[in-house]
Each structure stands twice: as structure tokens, then as C-alpha cells.
CSV table of C-alpha atoms in Angstrom, one decimal:
chain,number,residue,atom,x,y,z
A,27,MET,CA,14.9,-18.4,-2.6
A,28,THR,CA,11.8,-17.9,-0.6
A,29,ASN,CA,13.8,-18.3,2.6
A,30,GLU,CA,16.2,-15.6,1.5
A,31,SER,CA,13.3,-13.3,0.7
A,32,ASP,CA,11.9,-13.8,4.1
A,33,LEU,CA,15.3,-13.3,5.8
A,34,LEU,CA,15.8,-10.1,3.7
A,35,ARG,CA,12.3,-8.8,4.5
A,36,GLY,CA,12.8,-9.2,8.2
A,37,ASN,CA,16.2,-7.6,8.3
A,38,THR,CA,15.7,-4.7,5.9
A,39,PRO,CA,15.2,-2.3,8.8
A,40,THR,CA,18.5,-3.4,10.3
A,41,LEU,CA,20.2,-2.9,6.9
A,42,ILE,CA,18.8,0.6,6.5
A,43,LEU,CA,19.8,1.6,10.1
A,44,ALA,CA,23.3,0.2,9.6
A,45,VAL,CA,23.7,2.3,6.4
A,46,LEU,CA,22.3,5.4,8.0
A,47,ALA,CA,24.6,5.0,11.1
A,48,GLU,CA,27.5,5.9,8.9
A,49,THR,CA,26.1,9.0,7.4
A,50,PRO,CA,22.7,10.5,6.4
A,51,ARG,CA,21.5,9.5,3.0
A,52,HIS,CA,18.5,9.7,0.7
A,53,GLY,CA,16.7,6.6,-0.5
A,54,TYR,CA,18.6,6.0,-3.7
A,55,ALA,CA,22.0,6.3,-1.9
A,56,ILE,CA,20.8,3.8,0.7
A,57,ALA,CA,19.9,1.3,-2.0
A,58,GLN,CA,23.3,1.8,-3.7
A,59,GLU,CA,25.2,1.5,-0.5
A,60,ILE,CA,23.4,-1.8,0.4
A,61,ASN,CA,24.3,-3.1,-3.1
A,62,ARG,CA,27.9,-2.0,-2.8
A,63,GLN,CA,28.5,-3.4,0.7
A,64,THR,CA,26.8,-6.8,-0.1
A,65,ASP,CA,28.3,-7.0,-3.6
A,66,GLY,CA,24.8,-7.2,-5.0
A,67,SER,CA,24.1,-10.5,-3.3
A,68,LEU,CA,20.9,-9.3,-1.7
A,69,LYS,CA,18.2,-9.1,-4.4
A,70,PHE,CA,15.5,-6.7,-3.6
A,71,LYS,CA,13.3,-4.2,-5.4
A,72,GLN,CA,14.5,-0.7,-4.5
A,73,GLY,CA,11.0,0.7,-4.2
A,74,THR,CA,10.4,-1.5,-1.1
A,75,LEU,CA,12.8,0.5,0.9
A,76,TYR,CA,10.5,3.5,1.3
A,77,ALA,CA,7.7,1.5,3.1
A,78,VAL,CA,10.4,0.4,5.6
A,79,LEU,CA,11.7,4.0,5.9
A,80,HIS,CA,8.2,5.2,6.6
A,81,LYS,CA,7.8,2.7,9.4
A,82,LEU,CA,11.2,3.6,10.8
A,83,GLU,CA,10.3,7.3,10.7
A,84,CYS,CA,7.0,6.7,12.5
A,85,ASP,CA,8.9,4.7,15.2
A,86,GLY,CA,11.3,7.6,15.7
A,87,LEU,CA,14.3,5.6,14.6
A,88,VAL,CA,15.1,7.8,11.6
A,89,ARG,CA,14.3,11.4,10.7
A,90,GLY,CA,13.7,12.7,7.2
A,91,GLU,CA,14.6,16.2,6.0
A,92,TRP,CA,14.3,17.8,2.6
A,93,GLN,CA,17.5,19.2,1.2
A,94,HIS,CA,17.7,21.7,-1.6
A,95,GLU,CA,21.0,22.2,-3.3
A,96,ASP,CA,21.8,24.4,-6.2
A,97,GLY,CA,21.5,22.5,-9.5
A,98,GLU,CA,20.2,19.4,-7.8
A,99,ARG,CA,16.7,18.0,-7.4
A,100,PRO,CA,15.2,18.4,-3.9
A,101,ARG,CA,15.9,15.2,-2.0
A,102,LEU,CA,14.6,13.8,1.2
A,103,VAL,CA,17.6,12.8,3.3
A,104,TYR,CA,17.2,10.4,6.2
A,105,ALA,CA,19.3,10.5,9.3
A,106,ILE,CA,19.4,8.0,12.2
A,107,THR,CA,18.3,9.2,15.6
A,108,GLN,CA,19.7,8.3,19.0
A,109,SER,CA,16.8,5.9,19.4
A,110,GLY,CA,17.7,4.4,16.1
A,111,ARG,CA,21.3,3.9,17.1
A,112,GLU,CA,20.2,2.1,20.3
A,113,THR,CA,17.8,-0.1,18.3
A,114,LEU,CA,20.5,-0.9,15.8
A,115,THR,CA,22.8,-2.0,18.6
A,116,GLU,CA,20.1,-4.2,20.0
A,117,ARG,CA,19.4,-5.8,16.7
A,118,VAL,CA,23.1,-6.4,15.9
A,119,GLU,CA,23.5,-8.1,19.2
A,120,ALA,CA,20.4,-10.2,18.6
A,121,TRP,CA,21.6,-11.1,15.1
A,122,ASN,CA,25.0,-12.1,16.4
A,123,ARG,CA,23.5,-14.4,19.0
A,124,PHE,CA,21.2,-15.9,16.4
A,125,SER,CA,23.9,-16.5,13.8
A,126,ARG,CA,26.2,-18.1,16.5
A,127,ALA,CA,23.4,-20.4,17.5
A,128,MET,CA,22.7,-21.3,13.8
A,129,ASP,CA,26.4,-21.9,13.2
A,130,ARG,CA,26.6,-24.3,16.1
A,131,MET,CA,23.5,-26.1,14.9
A,132,ILE,CA,24.2,-26.4,11.2
A,133,GLY,CA,27.7,-25.2,10.8
A,134,SER,CA,29.1,-28.7,10.2
A,135,ILE,CA,26.8,-29.3,7.2
A,136,VAL,CA,28.7,-28.6,4.0
A,137,PRO,CA,26.6,-27.5,0.9
A,138,GLY,CA,26.7,-30.2,-1.6
A,139,ASP,CA,26.5,-33.1,0.9
A,140,ALA,CA,23.5,-35.5,0.8
A,141,PRO,CA,20.3,-33.9,2.1
A,142,ILE,CA,19.9,-34.0,5.8
A,143,GLY,CA,17.0,-36.5,5.7
A,144,GLU,CA,19.0,-39.1,3.7
A,145,SER,CA,22.0,-38.9,5.9
A,146,MET,CA,20.0,-39.2,9.0
A,147,GLY,CA,18.2,-42.2,7.6
A,148,GLU,CA,21.5,-43.9,6.9
A,149,MET,CA,22.5,-43.2,10.4
A,150,SER,CA,19.4,-44.8,11.9
A,151,GLU,CA,19.9,-47.9,9.8
A,152,GLN,CA,23.4,-48.5,11.2
A,153,PRO,CA,23.6,-51.1,13.9
A,154,ALA,CA,23.9,-49.8,17.4
B,30,MET,CA,7.8,-4.9,-15.5
B,31,SER,CA,7.5,-4.3,-19.2
B,32,ASN,CA,9.5,-2.1,-21.5
B,33,PRO,CA,8.5,1.5,-22.3
B,34,PRO,CA,5.9,1.9,-25.1
B,35,SER,CA,7.3,0.9,-28.5
B,36,ASP,CA,6.7,4.4,-29.8
B,37,CYS,CA,9.5,5.6,-27.5
B,38,LEU,CA,11.9,2.9,-28.7
B,39,SER,CA,11.2,3.6,-32.4
B,40,HIS,CA,11.0,7.3,-32.1
B,41,THR,CA,13.7,9.0,-34.1
B,42,GLY,CA,12.9,12.6,-33.2
B,43,SER,CA,15.1,15.0,-31.3
B,44,LYS,CA,16.6,14.4,-27.9
B,45,GLU,CA,14.1,16.8,-26.3
B,46,GLN,CA,11.2,14.8,-27.8
B,47,SER,CA,12.6,11.6,-26.6
B,48,ASP,CA,13.1,13.0,-23.1
B,49,VAL,CA,9.4,14.2,-23.1
B,50,LEU,CA,8.2,10.8,-24.0
B,51,MET,CA,10.4,9.2,-21.3
B,52,ASN,CA,9.1,11.7,-18.7
B,53,GLN,CA,5.5,10.9,-19.7
B,54,TYR,CA,6.2,7.2,-19.2
B,55,ILE,CA,7.7,7.9,-15.8
B,56,GLU,CA,4.7,10.1,-14.8
B,57,ASP,CA,2.4,7.3,-15.9
B,58,TYR,CA,4.4,4.8,-13.8
B,59,LEU,CA,4.2,7.1,-10.8
B,60,ASP,CA,0.4,7.4,-11.3
B,61,HIS,CA,0.0,3.7,-11.1
B,62,LEU,CA,2.5,3.6,-8.2
B,63,CYS,CA,0.3,6.0,-6.2
B,64,ALA,CA,-3.1,4.5,-7.2
B,65,PRO,CA,-3.3,2.0,-4.3
B,66,LEU,CA,-2.8,5.0,-1.9
B,67,LEU,CA,-5.9,6.9,-2.9
B,68,GLY,CA,-8.3,7.2,-0.1
B,69,ILE,CA,-5.8,5.6,2.3
B,70,VAL,CA,-2.8,8.0,2.5
B,71,PRO,CA,-3.4,11.8,2.8
B,72,TYR,CA,-2.4,13.9,-0.2
B,73,VAL,CA,0.7,15.5,1.6
B,74,GLN,CA,2.2,12.0,2.3
B,75,ARG,CA,1.3,10.8,-1.2
B,76,TYR,CA,3.0,13.7,-2.8
B,77,ARG,CA,6.1,13.1,-0.7
B,78,LEU,CA,6.2,9.4,-1.6
B,79,ARG,CA,5.7,10.3,-5.3
B,80,SER,CA,8.5,12.9,-5.2
B,81,GLU,CA,10.9,10.4,-3.6
B,82,ALA,CA,10.0,7.7,-6.1
B,83,GLN,CA,10.5,10.2,-9.0
B,84,ASP,CA,13.9,11.3,-7.7
B,85,HIS,CA,14.9,7.6,-7.2
B,86,LEU,CA,13.9,6.6,-10.7
B,87,LEU,CA,15.6,9.6,-12.3
B,88,SER,CA,18.8,8.7,-10.4
B,89,LEU,CA,18.6,5.1,-11.6
B,90,ILE,CA,18.0,6.3,-15.2
B,91,GLU,CA,21.1,8.6,-15.0
B,92,ALA,CA,23.2,5.7,-13.6
B,93,PHE,CA,22.2,3.4,-16.4
B,94,ARG,CA,22.7,6.1,-19.1
B,95,ASP,CA,26.2,6.7,-17.6
B,96,GLU,CA,26.8,2.9,-18.3
B,97,GLY,CA,25.9,3.4,-21.9
B,98,ALA,CA,22.2,2.5,-22.1
B,99,THR,CA,19.9,4.4,-24.4
B,100,PRO,CA,17.1,6.5,-22.8
B,101,ALA,CA,14.5,3.7,-23.4
B,102,GLU,CA,16.8,1.0,-22.1
B,103,ALA,CA,17.8,3.0,-19.1
B,104,THR,CA,14.1,3.8,-18.3
B,105,ALA,CA,13.1,0.1,-18.6
B,106,LEU,CA,16.0,-1.0,-16.4
B,107,ALA,CA,15.2,1.7,-13.9
B,108,VAL,CA,11.6,0.7,-13.5
B,109,ARG,CA,12.5,-3.0,-13.4
B,110,GLU,CA,15.0,-2.2,-10.6
B,111,TYR,CA,12.5,-0.1,-8.7
B,112,GLY,CA,9.7,-2.7,-8.9
B,113,GLU,CA,6.2,-3.4,-10.1
B,114,PRO,CA,4.3,-0.2,-9.4
B,115,TYR,CA,1.2,-1.8,-7.9
B,116,GLN,CA,3.2,-4.1,-5.7
B,117,ILE,CA,5.3,-1.2,-4.4
B,118,GLY,CA,2.3,1.0,-3.9
B,119,GLN,CA,0.5,-1.8,-2.1
B,120,GLY,CA,3.4,-2.1,0.2
B,121,TRP,CA,3.3,1.6,1.0
B,122,ALA,CA,-0.4,1.5,1.6
B,123,GLU,CA,-0.1,-1.5,4.0
B,124,ALA,CA,2.8,0.2,5.8
B,125,TRP,CA,0.6,3.3,6.2
B,126,VAL,CA,-2.4,1.4,7.5
B,127,GLU,CA,-0.2,-0.5,10.0
B,128,THR,CA,1.4,2.6,11.4
B,129,VAL,CA,-2.0,4.5,11.7
B,130,GLU,CA,-3.8,1.5,13.3
B,131,ARG,CA,-0.9,1.0,15.7
B,132,ASP,CA,-0.8,4.5,16.9
B,133,SER,CA,-4.3,4.9,18.3
B,134,CYS,CA,-3.7,8.6,19.3
B,135,ARG,CA,-3.4,9.5,15.6
B,136,VAL,CA,-6.3,7.4,14.2
B,137,ARG,CA,-8.2,9.7,11.9
B,138,VAL,CA,-12.0,9.3,12.1
B,139,ALA,CA,-12.9,11.2,9.1
B,140,THR,CA,-10.6,9.8,6.4
B,141,PRO,CA,-11.5,10.5,2.8
B,142,LEU,CA,-12.6,7.0,2.4
B,143,THR,CA,-14.9,7.2,5.5
B,144,LEU,CA,-16.5,10.3,4.0
B,145,ARG,CA,-17.0,8.6,0.6
B,146,ALA,CA,-18.5,5.5,2.3
B,147,PHE,CA,-20.7,7.8,4.5
B,148,GLY,CA,-21.9,9.5,1.4
B,149,TRP,CA,-22.8,6.4,-0.7
B,150,PHE,CA,-24.3,4.5,2.2
B,151,GLY,CA,-26.1,7.7,3.3
B,152,ILE,CA,-27.8,8.1,-0.1
B,153,PHE,CA,-29.1,4.6,0.1
B,154,THR,CA,-30.2,5.1,3.7
B,155,VAL,CA,-32.2,8.1,2.6
B,156,VAL,CA,-33.8,6.1,-0.2
B,157,ASN,CA,-34.7,3.3,2.2
B,158,PHE,CA,-36.0,5.8,4.7
B,159,LEU,CA,-38.3,7.4,2.2
B,160,LEU,CA,-39.6,4.0,1.0
B,161,ILE,CA,-40.4,3.0,4.6
B,162,GLU,CA,-42.1,6.3,5.2
B,163,ARG,CA,-44.2,6.0,2.1
B,164,GLN,CA,-45.1,2.4,2.9
B,165,LEU,CA,-46.2,3.3,6.4
B,166,PHE,CA,-47.9,6.6,5.9
B,167,TRP,CA,-49.0,7.0,2.3
B,168,THR,CA,-50.0,3.7,0.8
B,169,HIS,CA,-51.3,0.4,2.0
B,170,ARG,CA,-48.8,-1.5,4.0
B,171,ASP,CA,-48.5,-4.4,1.7
B,172,ASP,CA,-48.1,-2.6,-1.6
B,173,LEU,CA,-44.5,-1.5,-1.4
B,174,PHE,CA,-43.3,-4.2,1.0
B,175,PRO,CA,-41.6,-6.4,-1.7
B,176,LEU,CA,-39.9,-3.3,-3.3
B,177,THR,CA,-38.8,-2.1,0.1
B,178,GLN,CA,-37.3,-5.5,0.9
B,179,LEU,CA,-35.5,-5.6,-2.5
B,180,VAL,CA,-34.1,-2.1,-2.2
B,181,CYS,CA,-33.0,-2.8,1.4
B,182,ALA,CA,-31.2,-6.0,0.3
B,183,LEU,CA,-29.5,-4.4,-2.7
B,184,SER,CA,-28.5,-1.1,-1.0
B,185,PRO,CA,-25.4,-2.3,0.8
B,186,LEU,CA,-24.2,-4.1,-2.2
B,187,LEU,CA,-24.5,-1.1,-4.5
B,188,ALA,CA,-23.1,1.3,-1.9
B,189,GLY,CA,-20.2,-1.1,-1.3
B,190,MET,CA,-19.5,-1.3,-5.0
B,191,ALA,CA,-19.5,2.5,-5.4
B,192,THR,CA,-17.3,2.9,-2.3
B,193,GLY,CA,-14.9,0.2,-3.3
B,194,ALA,CA,-14.4,1.2,-6.9
B,195,ASN,CA,-11.4,3.3,-6.0
B,196,CYS,CA,-10.0,2.3,-2.6
B,197,HIS,CA,-7.6,-0.2,-1.0
B,198,PRO,CA,-9.1,-3.7,-0.5
B,199,ARG,CA,-8.0,-3.7,3.1
B,200,ALA,CA,-9.5,-0.3,4.1
B,201,THR,CA,-12.7,-1.8,5.4
B,202,ALA,CA,-12.3,0.0,8.8
B,203,SER,CA,-13.4,3.2,7.1
B,204,ILE,CA,-16.6,1.6,5.8
B,205,CYS,CA,-17.3,0.1,9.2
B,206,ARG,CA,-17.1,3.5,10.8
B,207,ALA,CA,-19.4,5.1,8.2
B,208,VAL,CA,-22.1,2.4,8.4
B,209,LEU,CA,-22.1,2.3,12.2
B,210,LEU,CA,-22.4,6.1,12.3
B,211,LEU,CA,-25.3,5.9,9.8
B,212,ALA,CA,-27.0,3.2,11.9
B,213,LEU,CA,-26.8,5.5,15.0
B,214,CYS,CA,-28.2,8.4,13.0
B,215,SER,CA,-31.0,6.2,11.6
B,216,ALA,CA,-31.9,5.0,15.0
B,217,GLY,CA,-32.1,8.6,16.3
B,218,ILE,CA,-34.0,10.0,13.3
B,219,SER,CA,-36.3,7.0,13.1
B,220,CYS,CA,-37.4,7.4,16.7
B,221,GLN,CA,-38.4,11.0,15.8
B,222,PHE,CA,-40.3,10.5,12.5
B,223,LEU,CA,-41.3,6.8,12.3
B,224,PRO,CA,-43.0,4.4,14.6
B,225,LYS,CA,-40.4,3.4,17.0
B,226,TRP,CA,-40.0,-0.3,16.1
B,227,ASP,CA,-39.9,0.2,12.3
B,228,GLY,CA,-37.0,2.7,12.6
B,229,LEU,CA,-35.1,0.7,15.1
B,230,TRP,CA,-35.7,-2.4,13.0
B,231,PHE,CA,-34.1,-0.6,10.0
B,232,ALA,CA,-31.1,0.5,12.2
B,233,LEU,CA,-30.7,-3.1,13.3
B,234,ILE,CA,-30.7,-4.3,9.7
B,235,GLN,CA,-28.0,-1.7,8.9
B,236,CYS,CA,-25.8,-3.1,11.7
B,237,VAL,CA,-26.4,-6.8,11.1
B,238,PHE,CA,-26.7,-7.0,7.3
B,239,TRP,CA,-25.5,-3.7,5.7
B,240,LEU,CA,-22.2,-3.7,7.6
B,241,PRO,CA,-20.8,-7.1,6.6
B,242,ALA,CA,-22.4,-7.1,3.2
B,243,GLY,CA,-21.2,-3.6,2.4
B,244,CYS,CA,-17.7,-4.3,3.6
B,245,LEU,CA,-17.5,-7.5,1.7
B,246,CYS,CA,-18.8,-6.0,-1.5
B,247,ALA,CA,-16.5,-3.0,-1.2
B,248,GLY,CA,-13.4,-5.2,-0.6
B,249,LEU,CA,-14.3,-7.4,-3.5
B,250,THR,CA,-14.9,-4.4,-5.8
B,251,ALA,CA,-11.6,-2.8,-4.8
B,252,PHE,CA,-9.8,-6.1,-5.4
B,253,LEU,CA,-11.3,-6.6,-8.9
B,254,CYS,CA,-10.8,-2.9,-9.9
B,255,ARG,CA,-7.2,-3.1,-8.9
B,256,GLN,CA,-6.7,-6.3,-10.9
B,257,PHE,CA,-8.3,-4.7,-13.9
B,258,ARG,CA,-6.0,-1.6,-13.6
B,259,ILE,CA,-2.9,-3.8,-13.3
B,260,GLN,CA,-3.9,-5.8,-16.4
B,261,ARG,CA,-4.7,-2.7,-18.4
B,262,TYR,CA,-1.4,-1.1,-17.3
B,263,ARG,CA,0.6,-4.2,-18.4
B,264,ALA,CA,-1.3,-4.4,-21.7
B,265,GLN,CA,-0.4,-0.7,-22.4
B,266,THR,CA,3.2,-1.1,-21.7
B,267,CYS,CA,3.8,-4.4,-23.5
């Protein structure tokens, strides 16, 4: 669980950029879209998105703009910038390289098998 | 995150009264959400973050009510989904501090916390200054020496506690700026009105003792105050 939290924390900016690359959204819509596209498999507190959005905005990767519509509450809608699209592309490429490398390394391990340490111990005890 | 207060759950008044109680609970949640930002994030940014959080919470409540939840249930589910207010606020404060420290062109010298630290440490600097003057010029040198030493030792601790009572535990940079500026002012003023070495000695004490002791005390006070507010908030909402 801790590993998943760390993975999610490090990749939340990428998730947000990916959602905003489709269309501009406000914070609630970003959270709902992430939940929808991941089938709720990523557990996170929705309030944590805004700290990440602030950093992305300071880095110039997204831009926030207040929108006032009749009958609706004023909402801050975020849109990805050109710099954000380039950064998203770089991060997607980096993630693909990383996941391919991890698959090559641990892809043969099936969940439910004996822990890695035990299986390697058995291997070391086998005669040469 | 705990449920809304029991008076909301058991309230059998009109829908408007129930909505008022729910809004009060949300406003209280938002107050605790923004508490870690005081003295760190400027008001304009704090207001923006609060408005965004309020809109997000209300959207969550509407979604849960559409699924059939009662107002109290929807509010409880919404705040649980949004997160513990102090943890979320802490995250915002840390994100703000990181972006401000990273962008050196936009470092603000006179933050509200710097001014508050300057005020409290300045008051104790004046007190110490007057004691030193009195000891040197108006009474026998040895009469007030123990009192002067005691006041000089306690001053950074008291000033640190007063400064840290309502600030972020990590915002010690503001206190450092304030104390260093005071030490420079002390050195300059001392050379004008005191024998040179007494004034410079006091300025040196401010840099070597007041600075670390004040920062440590302020950080510890801020941490303890935050823990107290968290426990009180949880006790109120249980």
C-alpha cells in the first residue's frame, strides 16, 4: 500500500496533465475523470490535487481561469499550456521506458507464487 | 475524518435550517483547512484555495445526495473523500513554500510572518537594550547584571513562542530574516548610544543565541499549537 501511495504521489502531476490534455476542467472534474478512467483503482484524497495544480501552474504547465456561468458557482478551470503538453509527452515516454524495463525485470513473476527470497534460496541450494 | 456534529444528524427542523447547519459545518471545515496557511500564503491565494475547496466540497455533496444520501451523510462522505483538513492544508502550505523558495526572483522579504517575528523580537530587543543602558549608565554595573542575563536568555524563547503560536512549523526562514535584521539594527544603534563593545556583544548574542533558540522555540510552539487545534477539531466533530 505504501508503494502504491509513493507511486501515485510521484505520478499525480502526469495524471492531471493527461486529463487536462483532453479538455480544460476544474478541480472536481479532474478528480472525477481520474476516478472514471482508472475505475476507482487509484485511492487518493481529492484535496491533494490542488497542491499539485498550484505547482503545475507555477511551473507554467497549466493555466487557471475563473469562469462565471449563469446559475452556476464561479469555478476555476484549468487548461494545459503548450509547455504542459511537451512535458506530458516527455513524462509519458519516460513512463513507457520505465514500465518496459520493469516488465522485463519482474514480468515473469506471477502474483501468488512463493516470495522471491524463498524461490531464490531454493535455487541456490540446488546442485550445480 | 469524523461525521458532522450530532445536532445536525438529529435535527428535525426544516430543510433550510438543515442546510444552514450543513453550511456552518463546511465553513468550519474550510477554516481548519486554511489554518496552516496563515502567515505563509497571502490572503488572495488563500481566498482562491478556499473558494476552490468550497466548490469541490459542494459538488461532492451534490453528487452523494443524487445517489440518495441524506444531507448529513452526504456532507460526511464529501469531507472524507476530500481529506483531513489539516493534512490537506499542510500540503498546500508546503507546496507554496517550495514554489516560493524555488523561484528566487519572487522571494518576498516582508511576509506577514516576518513582520510578526520582527515585532515580537523587536519588543524584546528594546527591553534588553533598556536594561543594558540602565546597567551601564544609571546603576552600579553589578546590580542588574543577573536580571539582564536572565532576560537576555529568556527573550528569544518568549519571542519565539509568541511568533510561533499561529504559524507553520517550517516557516523558520521568516524568523531568521527578522532576527538577522534586528541584529544589524542593534549593532548600528548600539555603536551610536552604547559603549561599542557592549552593543556589539549584544548583537553577537542575537546572532549566535537568539537566532537558533528563537527559531527552535517558534517551530516547537507552532507544532504543538497545530496538534492542539487538530485534537480540538476532532473532539468537536466526534
